[in-house]
Structure formats: structure tokens, C-alpha cells
Amino acid sequence: MALLKVFDPCAICLLCLVLSASELCNGGITGNFLRKEYSPDMPLDSDVFQVPPGYNAPQQIAGFLNHDRGVIISWITPDEPGSDTVLYWSENSKHKNRAEGIFVSYKFFNYTSGYIHHCAIKNLEYNTKYMYEIGIGYTIRRFWFKTPPRTGPAVPYTFGLIGDLGQTHDSNVTLTHYESNPKKGKTVLFLGDLSYSNDYPFHDNTRWDTWGRFLERNAAYQPWIWTAGNHELDFAPQLEETTPFKPYMHRYYVPYASSHSTSPLWYSIKRGSAYLIVLSSYSAYGKSTPQYKWLRDELPKVDRSTTPWLIVLMHCPIYTSNWHHFMEGETMRVV
Ligand SMILES: *[C@@H]1O[C@H](CO)[C@@H](O)[C@H](O)[C@H]1NC(C)=O
Ligand SMILES: *[C@@H]1O[C@H](CO)[C@@H](O)[C@H](O)[C@H]1NC(C)=O
């Protein structure tokens, strides 16, 4: 959450929730992993940061669940825009379908991003494995994802929960810990604080790129549900950068419009037997704000008979015993 991520309450937040209406919910103790107080960054020449070979090879692939049988695939090409196309086909079919995306880029101080592609794929089959290819025209890379089952009250589904990840040795331990969990998380609920690039001199945005490459080994194959934390603000008037959340919002797309939100920083999505609501602790949330009004209209839409679980994600806990962020969530709780 704040500058010293080592003290964050999320430091121990790697647990798997097994959502199943047929089992009693027993929170209990899900792991005994405690993060050390300090972990150094992984060196820039680490395996996890390697640039994929080939001209204009797509990198930093990440998936996001779209509403209703869809996904959003995001990736970055470094040399030129290249193709916005995703080719995809279900495991049991040979016919390649095609979806067209868009690309964006941004500048931050003296950094210029690569070509950031986002492509929504719609109308997929439930519970199906799809292969997909990107980088059409130059260096093609192939990945796969699995679509979730149809939403319903008794649908089992496994979420992982990760926050405050960064790119230290412990970040790699955390990701490996998630990947090796026998419960096999299908979607990560990410609680905010992604790359920590704002902790580097001049908010070094190349650290967004290293982070994206680090994450790809997981995020290319399963969706991550993004929540913005304080490290996503990137508000830096001293660098003449005054648009909050600029790198974050260019790099990660979420389907906010389909939940009638006016901002990618708060939105909802249904998955399995859960209704997920994402809020932004660092955007205005007082009673006259768009976020508050959206939430007020959103909560009545939660139908416990189809989605008995309501999971609300926000970066700053409303209740916390953590002294480092003491009372930081208090004003939101009061609202
Ligand atoms: C990160 O973890 C992966 C998987 O456990 C491992 O293969 C890789 O070598 C690790 N890299 C670093 C820099 O720790
Ligand atoms: C941006 O500016 C900083 C500080 O002057 C410098 O260290 C860095 O190399 C520059 N980066 C680019 C891409 O020019």
C-alpha cells in the first residue's frame, strides 16, 4: 500500500478460496507463509525479465475476463505496432477464429511505451480450452486459456488472491507459491500495487515492462482481475505527470462499461458462484461521487440466488490492525 510494501497487510495474502456451495465455508488458516521484511529486486538480467526472441515479438501477455463468455487479451509489441489480431480456436477444433483489437501507447516523463494491444474476444463456449496466437505477421507466440463455467449458485470455482506483488525475489516466491498450489487457482483476484515502478527514480516505467514480462508466465494463461492501489496512482507533478493512474490504465483493460461504470477503476464481474465488485481506494468515494453512485446502483443487482458469494476488492482495507497504514481506510468505511 504505501511506500514500504514490506509492512503491508497483504504481505501474507496468498490464499485460495474454494467456492463451492456443496462445502461448508471454512476460512481457517490457509497457509503459514510469512513474507520477510525486506527482499531485494530480482536483477534485470534474471530469467523472469527476459525479452522473448524474434522481431517485434509480443511480450507481457495478460488476460482479463470479460463479461459473458469473453476474455480481453493484452500484449505489447516493442518495435512497431504490428497486428492487433488474435487468432483463437477451441482445443477440439482446427478452424482459427479471428478477433481484432486496438493498440494504445503513452509517454511518461522521458519514457515512451511500446505498442500496447488490447483485444476482446466474445461469445466463447463455457468450460473450454482455447489456444490463441498473437504477433501475426512477425513473431507469432501461442498461448491458451480456459473459459469458466456458466455462472450459477452451485458452480465450484477457485480464485487466488494476491496483492502488493512487485518484482523482488519474494515476488517470484509468491507467484511460484500460487502456481504450485494443488487447488489450482483459475483466476487471480489482484488487490492492487502491481509493479512498484513509482518507487524507482523518475517513476522508471521500464519497470512496468519488466513486471509485465515477469507476470506473463501466469497471466497469459489465466485472467487477473485488476484493482488499483496507491502504487498505480503515478501522480508526479515534479515530472509534469499529473494524470493519475496513467500507466496502469493504458496497460490493463477491464470491462468496466459492461457494468455501467464510467471508470476502469471500479466495475463488477460475475464468475462461478461469485459476484465480484472492484473499488478504487484512491479515487473519490464521497456521497456525490461517480464511484459512490455506481456502487449504490450496483449493490441491488447482486442476486444471491445465482451468485451467493459477493466479493468486494479494494486495495485499502476498511478494517485493519496494520500500524503502517493505521486508519487509512477509515474515511471510506465512514462513507
Ligand atoms: C522465479 O521462479 C521460477 C519458478 O519457480 C524459476 O524458474 C525462476 O528461476 C525464478 N527466477 C528468479 C530470478 O528467482
Ligand atoms: C530519463 O531521465 C533520467 C534522468 O535524467 C535518465 O537517467 C534516464 O536514462 C532517462 N531515460 C530515457 C529513456 O531517456
mmCIF file of C-alpha atoms and ligand atoms in Angstrom:
data_model
loop_
_atom_site.group_PDB
_atom_site.id
_atom_site.type_symbol
_atom_site.label_atom_id
_atom_site.label_comp_id
_atom_site.label_asym_id
_atom_site.label_seq_id
_atom_site.Cartn_x
_atom_site.Cartn_y
_atom_site.Cartn_z
ATOM 1 C CA MET A 1 0.000 0.000 0.000
ATOM 2 C CA ALA A 2 2.301 2.756 0.937
ATOM 3 C CA LEU A 3 5.979 3.172 0.332
ATOM 4 C CA LEU A 4 7.091 0.305 2.487
ATOM 5 C CA LYS A 5 5.406 -2.648 0.952
ATOM 6 C CA VAL A 6 7.212 -4.912 3.403
ATOM 7 C CA PHE A 7 4.752 -3.964 6.112
ATOM 8 C CA ASP A 8 1.639 -4.281 4.079
ATOM 9 C CA PRO A 9 -1.228 -6.347 5.378
ATOM 10 C CA CYS A 10 -1.337 -8.045 2.022
ATOM 11 C CA ALA A 11 2.131 -9.416 2.534
ATOM 12 C CA ILE A 12 0.681 -12.660 3.710
ATOM 13 C CA CYS A 13 -2.224 -12.690 1.388
ATOM 14 C CA LEU A 14 -1.845 -15.770 -0.625
ATOM 15 C CA LEU A 15 -4.751 -17.983 -0.001
ATOM 16 C CA CYS A 16 -7.100 -19.874 -2.144
ATOM 17 C CA LEU A 17 -10.805 -19.626 -1.744
ATOM 18 C CA VAL A 18 -12.593 -22.676 -2.903
ATOM 19 C CA LEU A 19 -16.038 -21.626 -3.795
ATOM 20 C CA SER A 20 -18.413 -24.461 -3.611
ATOM 21 C CA ALA A 21 -21.943 -24.443 -2.425
ATOM 22 C CA SER A 22 -21.679 -28.079 -1.549
ATOM 23 C CA GLU A 23 -18.958 -27.475 1.011
ATOM 24 C CA LEU A 24 -19.217 -25.503 4.180
ATOM 25 C CA CYS A 25 -17.108 -22.401 4.070
ATOM 26 C CA ASN A 26 -14.251 -22.727 6.465
ATOM 27 C CA GLY A 27 -11.834 -19.828 6.246
ATOM 28 C CA GLY A 28 -9.342 -21.251 8.739
ATOM 29 C CA ILE A 29 -5.631 -20.930 8.270
ATOM 30 C CA THR A 30 -4.757 -21.408 4.640
ATOM 31 C CA GLY A 31 -1.008 -21.130 4.809
ATOM 32 C CA ASN A 32 1.847 -20.362 7.128
ATOM 33 C CA PHE A 33 3.901 -18.315 4.707
ATOM 34 C CA LEU A 34 5.104 -15.006 6.124
ATOM 35 C CA ARG A 35 6.977 -12.623 3.909
ATOM 36 C CA LYS A 36 10.334 -11.394 5.181
ATOM 37 C CA GLU A 37 10.698 -7.753 5.990
ATOM 38 C CA TYR A 38 12.863 -6.962 3.017
ATOM 39 C CA SER A 39 13.533 -8.662 -0.258
ATOM 40 C CA PRO A 40 15.851 -7.239 -2.925
ATOM 41 C CA ASP A 41 14.770 -6.787 -6.526
ATOM 42 C CA MET A 42 15.459 -9.564 -8.944
ATOM 43 C CA PRO A 43 18.395 -8.438 -11.136
ATOM 44 C CA LEU A 44 17.499 -7.031 -14.533
ATOM 45 C CA ASP A 45 19.168 -9.954 -16.290
ATOM 46 C CA SER A 46 17.006 -12.502 -14.431
ATOM 47 C CA ASP A 47 15.232 -15.231 -16.341
ATOM 48 C CA VAL A 48 11.841 -13.767 -15.416
ATOM 49 C CA PHE A 49 12.569 -10.484 -17.198
ATOM 50 C CA GLN A 50 13.873 -11.941 -20.470
ATOM 51 C CA VAL A 51 12.615 -10.329 -23.658
ATOM 52 C CA PRO A 52 11.133 -13.004 -25.933
ATOM 53 C CA PRO A 53 13.263 -13.578 -29.048
ATOM 54 C CA GLY A 54 12.212 -12.522 -32.551
ATOM 55 C CA TYR A 55 11.469 -9.257 -34.280
ATOM 56 C CA ASN A 56 8.613 -7.344 -32.617
ATOM 57 C CA ALA A 57 7.753 -10.412 -30.529
ATOM 58 C CA PRO A 58 4.694 -9.809 -28.353
ATOM 59 C CA GLN A 59 5.517 -9.619 -24.664
ATOM 60 C CA GLN A 60 3.804 -9.045 -21.332
ATOM 61 C CA ILE A 61 0.762 -11.051 -22.363
ATOM 62 C CA ALA A 62 -2.101 -10.782 -19.885
ATOM 63 C CA GLY A 63 -5.694 -11.956 -19.900
ATOM 64 C CA PHE A 64 -8.785 -10.495 -18.324
ATOM 65 C CA LEU A 65 -12.235 -11.974 -18.003
ATOM 66 C CA ASN A 66 -14.780 -10.141 -19.989
ATOM 67 C CA HIS A 67 -18.443 -10.317 -19.255
ATOM 68 C CA ASP A 68 -20.388 -13.215 -20.590
ATOM 69 C CA ARG A 69 -18.086 -15.773 -22.151
ATOM 70 C CA GLY A 70 -15.378 -13.387 -23.175
ATOM 71 C CA VAL A 71 -11.781 -12.516 -22.455
ATOM 72 C CA ILE A 72 -9.607 -9.498 -23.077
ATOM 73 C CA ILE A 73 -6.071 -10.311 -24.197
ATOM 74 C CA SER A 74 -3.420 -7.629 -23.754
ATOM 75 C CA TRP A 75 0.153 -7.629 -25.045
ATOM 76 C CA ILE A 76 2.916 -5.249 -26.030
ATOM 77 C CA THR A 77 4.973 -5.093 -29.184
ATOM 78 C CA PRO A 78 8.248 -3.202 -28.847
ATOM 79 C CA ASP A 79 9.384 -2.275 -32.349
ATOM 80 C CA GLU A 80 6.283 -1.357 -34.317
ATOM 81 C CA PRO A 81 2.552 -1.664 -33.821
ATOM 82 C CA GLY A 82 2.224 -4.834 -35.839
ATOM 83 C CA SER A 83 -1.040 -6.704 -35.916
ATOM 84 C CA ASP A 84 -3.936 -6.191 -33.480
ATOM 85 C CA THR A 85 -5.315 -9.603 -34.395
ATOM 86 C CA VAL A 86 -5.780 -12.542 -32.072
ATOM 87 C CA LEU A 87 -6.280 -15.915 -33.730
ATOM 88 C CA TYR A 88 -8.031 -18.387 -31.448
ATOM 89 C CA TRP A 89 -9.580 -21.807 -31.650
ATOM 90 C CA SER A 90 -11.004 -24.284 -29.223
ATOM 91 C CA GLU A 91 -8.878 -27.266 -28.402
ATOM 92 C CA ASN A 92 -11.108 -29.618 -30.365
ATOM 93 C CA SER A 93 -11.370 -27.542 -33.489
ATOM 94 C CA LYS A 94 -8.953 -26.715 -36.258
ATOM 95 C CA HIS A 95 -10.734 -23.634 -37.505
ATOM 96 C CA LYS A 96 -8.958 -20.481 -36.398
ATOM 97 C CA ASN A 97 -11.215 -17.578 -35.490
ATOM 98 C CA ARG A 98 -10.040 -14.032 -35.614
ATOM 99 C CA ALA A 99 -10.640 -11.078 -33.315
ATOM 100 C CA GLU A 100 -9.422 -7.558 -33.919
ATOM 101 C CA GLY A 101 -8.186 -5.327 -31.132
ATOM 102 C CA ILE A 102 -6.706 -1.882 -30.824
ATOM 103 C CA PHE A 103 -3.410 -0.505 -29.625
ATOM 104 C CA VAL A 104 -2.513 2.441 -27.464
ATOM 105 C CA SER A 105 0.734 3.922 -26.183
ATOM 106 C CA TYR A 106 1.658 6.588 -23.705
ATOM 107 C CA LYS A 107 4.542 8.765 -22.585
ATOM 108 C CA PHE A 108 5.581 9.267 -19.001
ATOM 109 C CA PHE A 109 8.284 11.847 -18.352
ATOM 110 C CA ASN A 110 11.052 10.683 -20.736
ATOM 111 C CA TYR A 111 9.664 7.161 -21.224
ATOM 112 C CA THR A 112 7.683 6.079 -24.251
ATOM 113 C CA SER A 113 5.788 2.832 -24.009
ATOM 114 C CA GLY A 114 5.701 0.089 -26.588
ATOM 115 C CA TYR A 115 2.535 -0.587 -28.573
ATOM 116 C CA ILE A 116 0.029 -1.843 -26.046
ATOM 117 C CA HIS A 117 -2.599 -4.041 -27.662
ATOM 118 C CA HIS A 118 -5.959 -4.959 -26.200
ATOM 119 C CA CYS A 119 -8.303 -7.355 -27.904
ATOM 120 C CA ALA A 120 -11.701 -8.513 -26.658
ATOM 121 C CA ILE A 121 -12.857 -11.962 -27.712
ATOM 122 C CA LYS A 122 -16.559 -12.618 -27.288
ATOM 123 C CA ASN A 123 -19.061 -15.464 -27.402
ATOM 124 C CA LEU A 124 -16.755 -18.262 -26.391
ATOM 125 C CA GLU A 125 -18.022 -21.626 -25.192
ATOM 126 C CA TYR A 126 -18.164 -22.201 -21.457
ATOM 127 C CA ASN A 127 -15.691 -24.562 -19.839
ATOM 128 C CA THR A 128 -13.496 -24.869 -22.897
ATOM 129 C CA LYS A 129 -9.801 -24.646 -23.523
ATOM 130 C CA TYR A 130 -8.811 -22.251 -26.288
ATOM 131 C CA MET A 131 -5.484 -21.799 -27.958
ATOM 132 C CA TYR A 132 -4.566 -18.326 -29.166
ATOM 133 C CA GLU A 133 -1.878 -16.677 -31.236
ATOM 134 C CA ILE A 134 -0.656 -13.113 -31.337
ATOM 135 C CA GLY A 135 2.125 -11.317 -33.160
ATOM 136 C CA ILE A 136 0.641 -12.206 -36.540
ATOM 137 C CA GLY A 137 2.917 -11.061 -39.369
ATOM 138 C CA TYR A 138 6.198 -11.184 -37.476
ATOM 139 C CA THR A 139 6.959 -13.305 -34.463
ATOM 140 C CA ILE A 140 3.938 -15.402 -33.562
ATOM 141 C CA ARG A 141 3.532 -16.574 -29.993
ATOM 142 C CA ARG A 142 0.945 -19.117 -28.917
ATOM 143 C CA PHE A 143 -0.759 -19.465 -25.523
ATOM 144 C CA TRP A 144 -4.001 -20.881 -24.196
ATOM 145 C CA PHE A 145 -6.737 -20.090 -21.693
ATOM 146 C CA LYS A 146 -9.735 -21.884 -20.290
ATOM 147 C CA THR A 147 -13.150 -20.323 -20.172
ATOM 148 C CA PRO A 148 -15.101 -20.586 -16.929
ATOM 149 C CA PRO A 149 -18.323 -22.487 -16.356
ATOM 150 C CA ARG A 150 -21.662 -20.764 -16.654
ATOM 151 C CA THR A 151 -22.417 -18.622 -13.604
ATOM 152 C CA GLY A 152 -24.636 -20.327 -11.058
ATOM 153 C CA PRO A 153 -25.148 -20.862 -7.356
ATOM 154 C CA ALA A 154 -23.541 -24.283 -7.123
ATOM 155 C CA VAL A 155 -20.664 -23.753 -9.532
ATOM 156 C CA PRO A 156 -17.295 -24.506 -7.959
ATOM 157 C CA TYR A 157 -14.524 -22.127 -8.885
ATOM 158 C CA THR A 158 -11.108 -21.378 -7.394
ATOM 159 C CA PHE A 159 -9.703 -17.892 -7.063
ATOM 160 C CA GLY A 160 -6.226 -16.946 -5.983
ATOM 161 C CA LEU A 161 -5.728 -13.762 -4.051
ATOM 162 C CA ILE A 162 -2.531 -11.756 -4.484
ATOM 163 C CA GLY A 163 -1.658 -8.154 -3.741
ATOM 164 C CA ASP A 164 1.380 -5.896 -3.488
ATOM 165 C CA LEU A 165 3.394 -8.078 -5.800
ATOM 166 C CA GLY A 166 6.322 -6.006 -7.067
ATOM 167 C CA GLN A 167 9.387 -7.609 -8.639
ATOM 168 C CA THR A 168 11.613 -8.745 -5.818
ATOM 169 C CA HIS A 169 12.808 -12.266 -5.151
ATOM 170 C CA ASP A 170 9.847 -12.646 -2.838
ATOM 171 C CA SER A 171 7.506 -11.621 -5.655
ATOM 172 C CA ASN A 172 8.746 -14.648 -7.535
ATOM 173 C CA VAL A 173 8.310 -16.816 -4.462
ATOM 174 C CA THR A 174 4.733 -15.561 -4.127
ATOM 175 C CA LEU A 175 3.872 -16.281 -7.746
ATOM 176 C CA THR A 176 5.511 -19.700 -7.597
ATOM 177 C CA HIS A 177 3.614 -20.436 -4.399
ATOM 178 C CA TYR A 178 0.347 -19.640 -6.153
ATOM 179 C CA GLU A 179 1.239 -21.680 -9.221
ATOM 180 C CA SER A 180 2.218 -24.710 -7.191
ATOM 181 C CA ASN A 181 -0.907 -24.730 -5.019
ATOM 182 C CA PRO A 182 -2.636 -28.079 -5.563
ATOM 183 C CA LYS A 183 -6.013 -26.330 -5.599
ATOM 184 C CA LYS A 184 -5.028 -24.746 -8.942
ATOM 185 C CA GLY A 185 -6.385 -21.239 -8.945
ATOM 186 C CA LYS A 186 -8.256 -20.384 -12.132
ATOM 187 C CA THR A 187 -8.361 -16.622 -11.783
ATOM 188 C CA VAL A 188 -6.302 -14.242 -9.709
ATOM 189 C CA LEU A 189 -8.061 -11.548 -7.754
ATOM 190 C CA PHE A 190 -5.354 -8.927 -7.660
ATOM 191 C CA LEU A 191 -5.649 -6.438 -4.830
ATOM 192 C CA GLY A 192 -3.554 -3.629 -6.253
ATOM 193 C CA ASP A 193 0.096 -2.496 -6.235
ATOM 194 C CA LEU A 194 1.443 -4.139 -9.348
ATOM 195 C CA SER A 195 4.931 -3.159 -10.483
ATOM 196 C CA TYR A 196 6.023 -0.548 -7.899
ATOM 197 C CA SER A 197 7.657 1.318 -10.764
ATOM 198 C CA ASN A 198 6.904 4.592 -8.995
ATOM 199 C CA ASP A 199 9.460 3.650 -6.331
ATOM 200 C CA TYR A 200 12.273 3.849 -8.910
ATOM 201 C CA PRO A 201 13.934 7.112 -9.939
ATOM 202 C CA PHE A 202 11.659 9.186 -12.191
ATOM 203 C CA HIS A 203 8.951 6.510 -11.823
ATOM 204 C CA ASP A 204 11.038 4.429 -14.205
ATOM 205 C CA ASN A 205 8.336 2.977 -16.427
ATOM 206 C CA THR A 206 10.669 0.357 -17.856
ATOM 207 C CA ARG A 207 9.812 -1.348 -14.556
ATOM 208 C CA TRP A 208 6.262 -1.719 -15.758
ATOM 209 C CA ASP A 209 7.711 -3.666 -18.688
ATOM 210 C CA THR A 210 9.901 -5.904 -16.567
ATOM 211 C CA TRP A 211 6.930 -6.578 -14.313
ATOM 212 C CA GLY A 212 4.717 -7.453 -17.265
ATOM 213 C CA ARG A 213 7.293 -9.915 -18.534
ATOM 214 C CA PHE A 214 7.665 -11.445 -15.084
ATOM 215 C CA LEU A 215 3.922 -11.980 -14.806
ATOM 216 C CA GLU A 216 3.370 -13.332 -18.294
ATOM 217 C CA ARG A 217 4.111 -16.924 -17.384
ATOM 218 C CA ASN A 218 0.866 -16.913 -15.428
ATOM 219 C CA ALA A 219 -1.212 -14.022 -16.750
ATOM 220 C CA ALA A 220 -1.068 -15.235 -20.358
ATOM 221 C CA TYR A 221 -2.942 -18.381 -19.326
ATOM 222 C CA GLN A 222 -5.482 -17.172 -16.807
ATOM 223 C CA PRO A 223 -7.286 -13.934 -16.058
ATOM 224 C CA TRP A 224 -6.192 -11.475 -13.448
ATOM 225 C CA ILE A 225 -8.880 -9.229 -12.041
ATOM 226 C CA TRP A 226 -7.174 -5.891 -11.542
ATOM 227 C CA THR A 227 -7.654 -3.487 -8.659
ATOM 228 C CA ALA A 228 -5.727 -0.209 -8.482
ATOM 229 C CA GLY A 229 -3.566 0.502 -5.438
ATOM 230 C CA ASN A 230 -1.634 3.556 -4.376
ATOM 231 C CA HIS A 231 1.359 2.481 -6.464
ATOM 232 C CA GLU A 232 -0.796 2.787 -9.574
ATOM 233 C CA LEU A 233 -1.501 6.478 -8.960
ATOM 234 C CA ASP A 234 1.742 7.629 -10.596
ATOM 235 C CA PHE A 235 0.859 11.230 -9.828
ATOM 236 C CA ALA A 236 4.141 13.110 -10.234
ATOM 237 C CA PRO A 237 3.791 16.873 -10.695
ATOM 238 C CA GLN A 238 7.568 17.212 -10.274
ATOM 239 C CA LEU A 239 7.863 15.300 -13.562
ATOM 240 C CA GLU A 240 4.874 17.152 -15.004
ATOM 241 C CA GLU A 241 2.875 13.943 -14.855
ATOM 242 C CA THR A 242 -0.471 14.835 -13.360
ATOM 243 C CA THR A 243 -2.855 12.262 -14.836
ATOM 244 C CA PRO A 244 -3.469 9.730 -12.071
ATOM 245 C CA PHE A 245 -3.276 6.022 -12.961
ATOM 246 C CA LYS A 246 -1.888 6.770 -16.432
ATOM 247 C CA PRO A 247 0.461 3.785 -16.947
ATOM 248 C CA TYR A 248 -1.943 1.408 -15.195
ATOM 249 C CA MET A 249 -4.939 2.407 -17.264
ATOM 250 C CA HIS A 250 -3.069 2.177 -20.542
ATOM 251 C CA ARG A 251 -1.646 -1.233 -19.772
ATOM 252 C CA TYR A 252 -4.529 -3.093 -18.192
ATOM 253 C CA TYR A 253 -8.033 -3.040 -19.637
ATOM 254 C CA VAL A 254 -11.068 -4.133 -17.693
ATOM 255 C CA PRO A 255 -14.660 -4.417 -18.947
ATOM 256 C CA TYR A 256 -16.000 -1.568 -16.852
ATOM 257 C CA ALA A 257 -18.527 -0.262 -19.356
ATOM 258 C CA SER A 258 -20.467 -3.508 -19.317
ATOM 259 C CA SER A 259 -21.175 -2.986 -15.637
ATOM 260 C CA HIS A 260 -22.304 0.585 -16.411
ATOM 261 C CA SER A 261 -19.295 2.079 -14.705
ATOM 262 C CA THR A 262 -17.761 5.269 -16.033
ATOM 263 C CA SER A 263 -14.238 4.353 -14.958
ATOM 264 C CA PRO A 264 -11.961 1.314 -15.234
ATOM 265 C CA LEU A 265 -11.119 1.879 -11.574
ATOM 266 C CA TRP A 266 -14.430 0.452 -10.354
ATOM 267 C CA TYR A 267 -16.506 -2.260 -12.009
ATOM 268 C CA SER A 268 -18.110 -5.612 -11.414
ATOM 269 C CA ILE A 269 -18.000 -9.039 -12.988
ATOM 270 C CA LYS A 270 -19.585 -12.406 -12.271
ATOM 271 C CA ARG A 271 -17.620 -15.610 -12.102
ATOM 272 C CA GLY A 272 -18.654 -19.053 -10.939
ATOM 273 C CA SER A 273 -20.895 -18.519 -7.937
ATOM 274 C CA ALA A 274 -19.355 -15.149 -7.115
ATOM 275 C CA TYR A 275 -20.258 -11.562 -7.841
ATOM 276 C CA LEU A 276 -17.062 -9.520 -7.815
ATOM 277 C CA ILE A 277 -17.053 -5.798 -7.174
ATOM 278 C CA VAL A 278 -13.828 -3.850 -7.587
ATOM 279 C CA LEU A 279 -13.464 -0.445 -5.942
ATOM 280 C CA SER A 280 -10.765 2.211 -6.010
ATOM 281 C CA SER A 281 -9.464 3.312 -2.620
ATOM 282 C CA TYR A 282 -7.603 6.201 -4.225
ATOM 283 C CA SER A 283 -10.389 7.728 -6.245
ATOM 284 C CA ALA A 284 -13.114 9.917 -4.797
ATOM 285 C CA TYR A 285 -15.784 7.904 -2.990
ATOM 286 C CA GLY A 286 -17.828 10.516 -1.114
ATOM 287 C CA LYS A 287 -21.576 10.538 -1.490
ATOM 288 C CA SER A 288 -21.778 12.731 -4.561
ATOM 289 C CA THR A 289 -19.016 10.953 -6.483
ATOM 290 C CA PRO A 290 -19.411 8.706 -9.525
ATOM 291 C CA GLN A 291 -17.875 5.786 -7.653
ATOM 292 C CA TYR A 292 -20.327 6.058 -4.765
ATOM 293 C CA LYS A 293 -23.312 6.398 -7.062
ATOM 294 C CA TRP A 294 -22.210 3.470 -9.142
ATOM 295 C CA LEU A 295 -21.830 1.268 -6.060
ATOM 296 C CA ARG A 296 -25.221 2.373 -4.745
ATOM 297 C CA ASP A 297 -26.814 1.258 -8.033
ATOM 298 C CA GLU A 298 -24.697 -1.867 -8.263
ATOM 299 C CA LEU A 299 -25.361 -3.491 -4.904
ATOM 300 C CA PRO A 300 -29.081 -4.129 -5.540
ATOM 301 C CA LYS A 301 -28.097 -6.055 -8.682
ATOM 302 C CA VAL A 302 -26.397 -8.732 -6.631
ATOM 303 C CA ASP A 303 -28.707 -11.711 -6.763
ATOM 304 C CA ARG A 304 -27.704 -14.128 -4.050
ATOM 305 C CA SER A 305 -29.749 -16.901 -5.597
ATOM 306 C CA THR A 306 -27.458 -17.018 -8.644
ATOM 307 C CA THR A 307 -24.266 -15.682 -7.037
ATOM 308 C CA PRO A 308 -24.328 -16.481 -3.322
ATOM 309 C CA TRP A 309 -20.829 -15.055 -2.955
ATOM 310 C CA LEU A 310 -20.227 -11.328 -3.004
ATOM 311 C CA ILE A 311 -16.532 -10.473 -3.064
ATOM 312 C CA VAL A 312 -15.506 -6.830 -2.878
ATOM 313 C CA LEU A 313 -11.947 -5.998 -3.835
ATOM 314 C CA MET A 314 -10.256 -2.802 -2.793
ATOM 315 C CA HIS A 315 -6.672 -2.015 -2.007
ATOM 316 C CA CYS A 316 -7.021 -0.327 1.329
ATOM 317 C CA PRO A 317 -8.730 -2.489 3.960
ATOM 318 C CA ILE A 318 -11.598 -0.821 5.740
ATOM 319 C CA TYR A 319 -10.672 -2.659 8.912
ATOM 320 C CA THR A 320 -7.009 -3.298 9.609
ATOM 321 C CA SER A 321 -4.728 -3.714 12.591
ATOM 322 C CA ASN A 322 -1.717 -2.774 10.488
ATOM 323 C CA TRP A 323 0.011 0.168 12.154
ATOM 324 C CA HIS A 324 1.774 1.263 8.998
ATOM 325 C CA HIS A 325 -1.488 2.232 7.338
ATOM 326 C CA PHE A 326 -3.365 2.925 10.505
ATOM 327 C CA MET A 327 -6.835 4.337 9.749
ATOM 328 C CA GLU A 328 -6.064 4.754 6.041
ATOM 329 C CA GLY A 329 -9.346 3.090 5.156
ATOM 330 C CA GLU A 330 -11.273 4.945 7.786
ATOM 331 C CA THR A 331 -12.805 7.646 5.628
ATOM 332 C CA MET A 332 -14.084 5.057 3.152
ATOM 333 C CA ARG A 333 -15.533 2.998 5.989
ATOM 334 C CA VAL A 334 -17.349 6.053 7.304
ATOM 335 C CA VAL A 335 -18.895 6.681 3.879
HETATM 336 C C1 LIG B 1 11.409 -17.477 -10.462
HETATM 337 O O1 LIG B 1 10.645 -18.635 -10.222
HETATM 338 C C2 LIG B 1 10.629 -19.546 -11.307
HETATM 339 C C3 LIG B 1 9.639 -20.646 -10.995
HETATM 340 O O2 LIG B 1 9.787 -21.092 -9.698
HETATM 341 C C4 LIG B 1 12.039 -20.059 -11.527
HETATM 342 O O3 LIG B 1 12.051 -20.940 -12.635
HETATM 343 C C5 LIG B 1 12.940 -18.887 -11.812
HETATM 344 O O4 LIG B 1 14.278 -19.326 -11.957
HETATM 345 C C6 LIG B 1 12.876 -17.863 -10.689
HETATM 346 N N1 LIG B 1 13.664 -16.692 -11.054
HETATM 347 C C7 LIG B 1 14.260 -15.903 -10.161
HETATM 348 C C8 LIG B 1 15.055 -14.763 -10.681
HETATM 349 O O5 LIG B 1 14.176 -16.090 -8.951
HETATM 350 C C1 LIG B 2 15.269 9.681 -18.294
HETATM 351 O O1 LIG B 2 15.887 10.623 -17.469
HETATM 352 C C2 LIG B 2 16.735 10.075 -16.438
HETATM 353 C C3 LIG B 2 17.251 11.227 -15.578
HETATM 354 O O2 LIG B 2 17.838 12.216 -16.351
HETATM 355 C C4 LIG B 2 17.837 9.262 -17.060
HETATM 356 O O3 LIG B 2 18.611 8.643 -16.036
HETATM 357 C C5 LIG B 2 17.259 8.197 -17.969
HETATM 358 O O4 LIG B 2 18.274 7.496 -18.630
HETATM 359 C C6 LIG B 2 16.336 8.841 -18.992
HETATM 360 N N1 LIG B 2 15.676 7.799 -19.768
HETATM 361 C C7 LIG B 2 15.485 7.907 -21.077
HETATM 362 C C8 LIG B 2 14.744 6.795 -21.721
HETATM 363 O O5 LIG B 2 15.874 8.842 -21.721
#
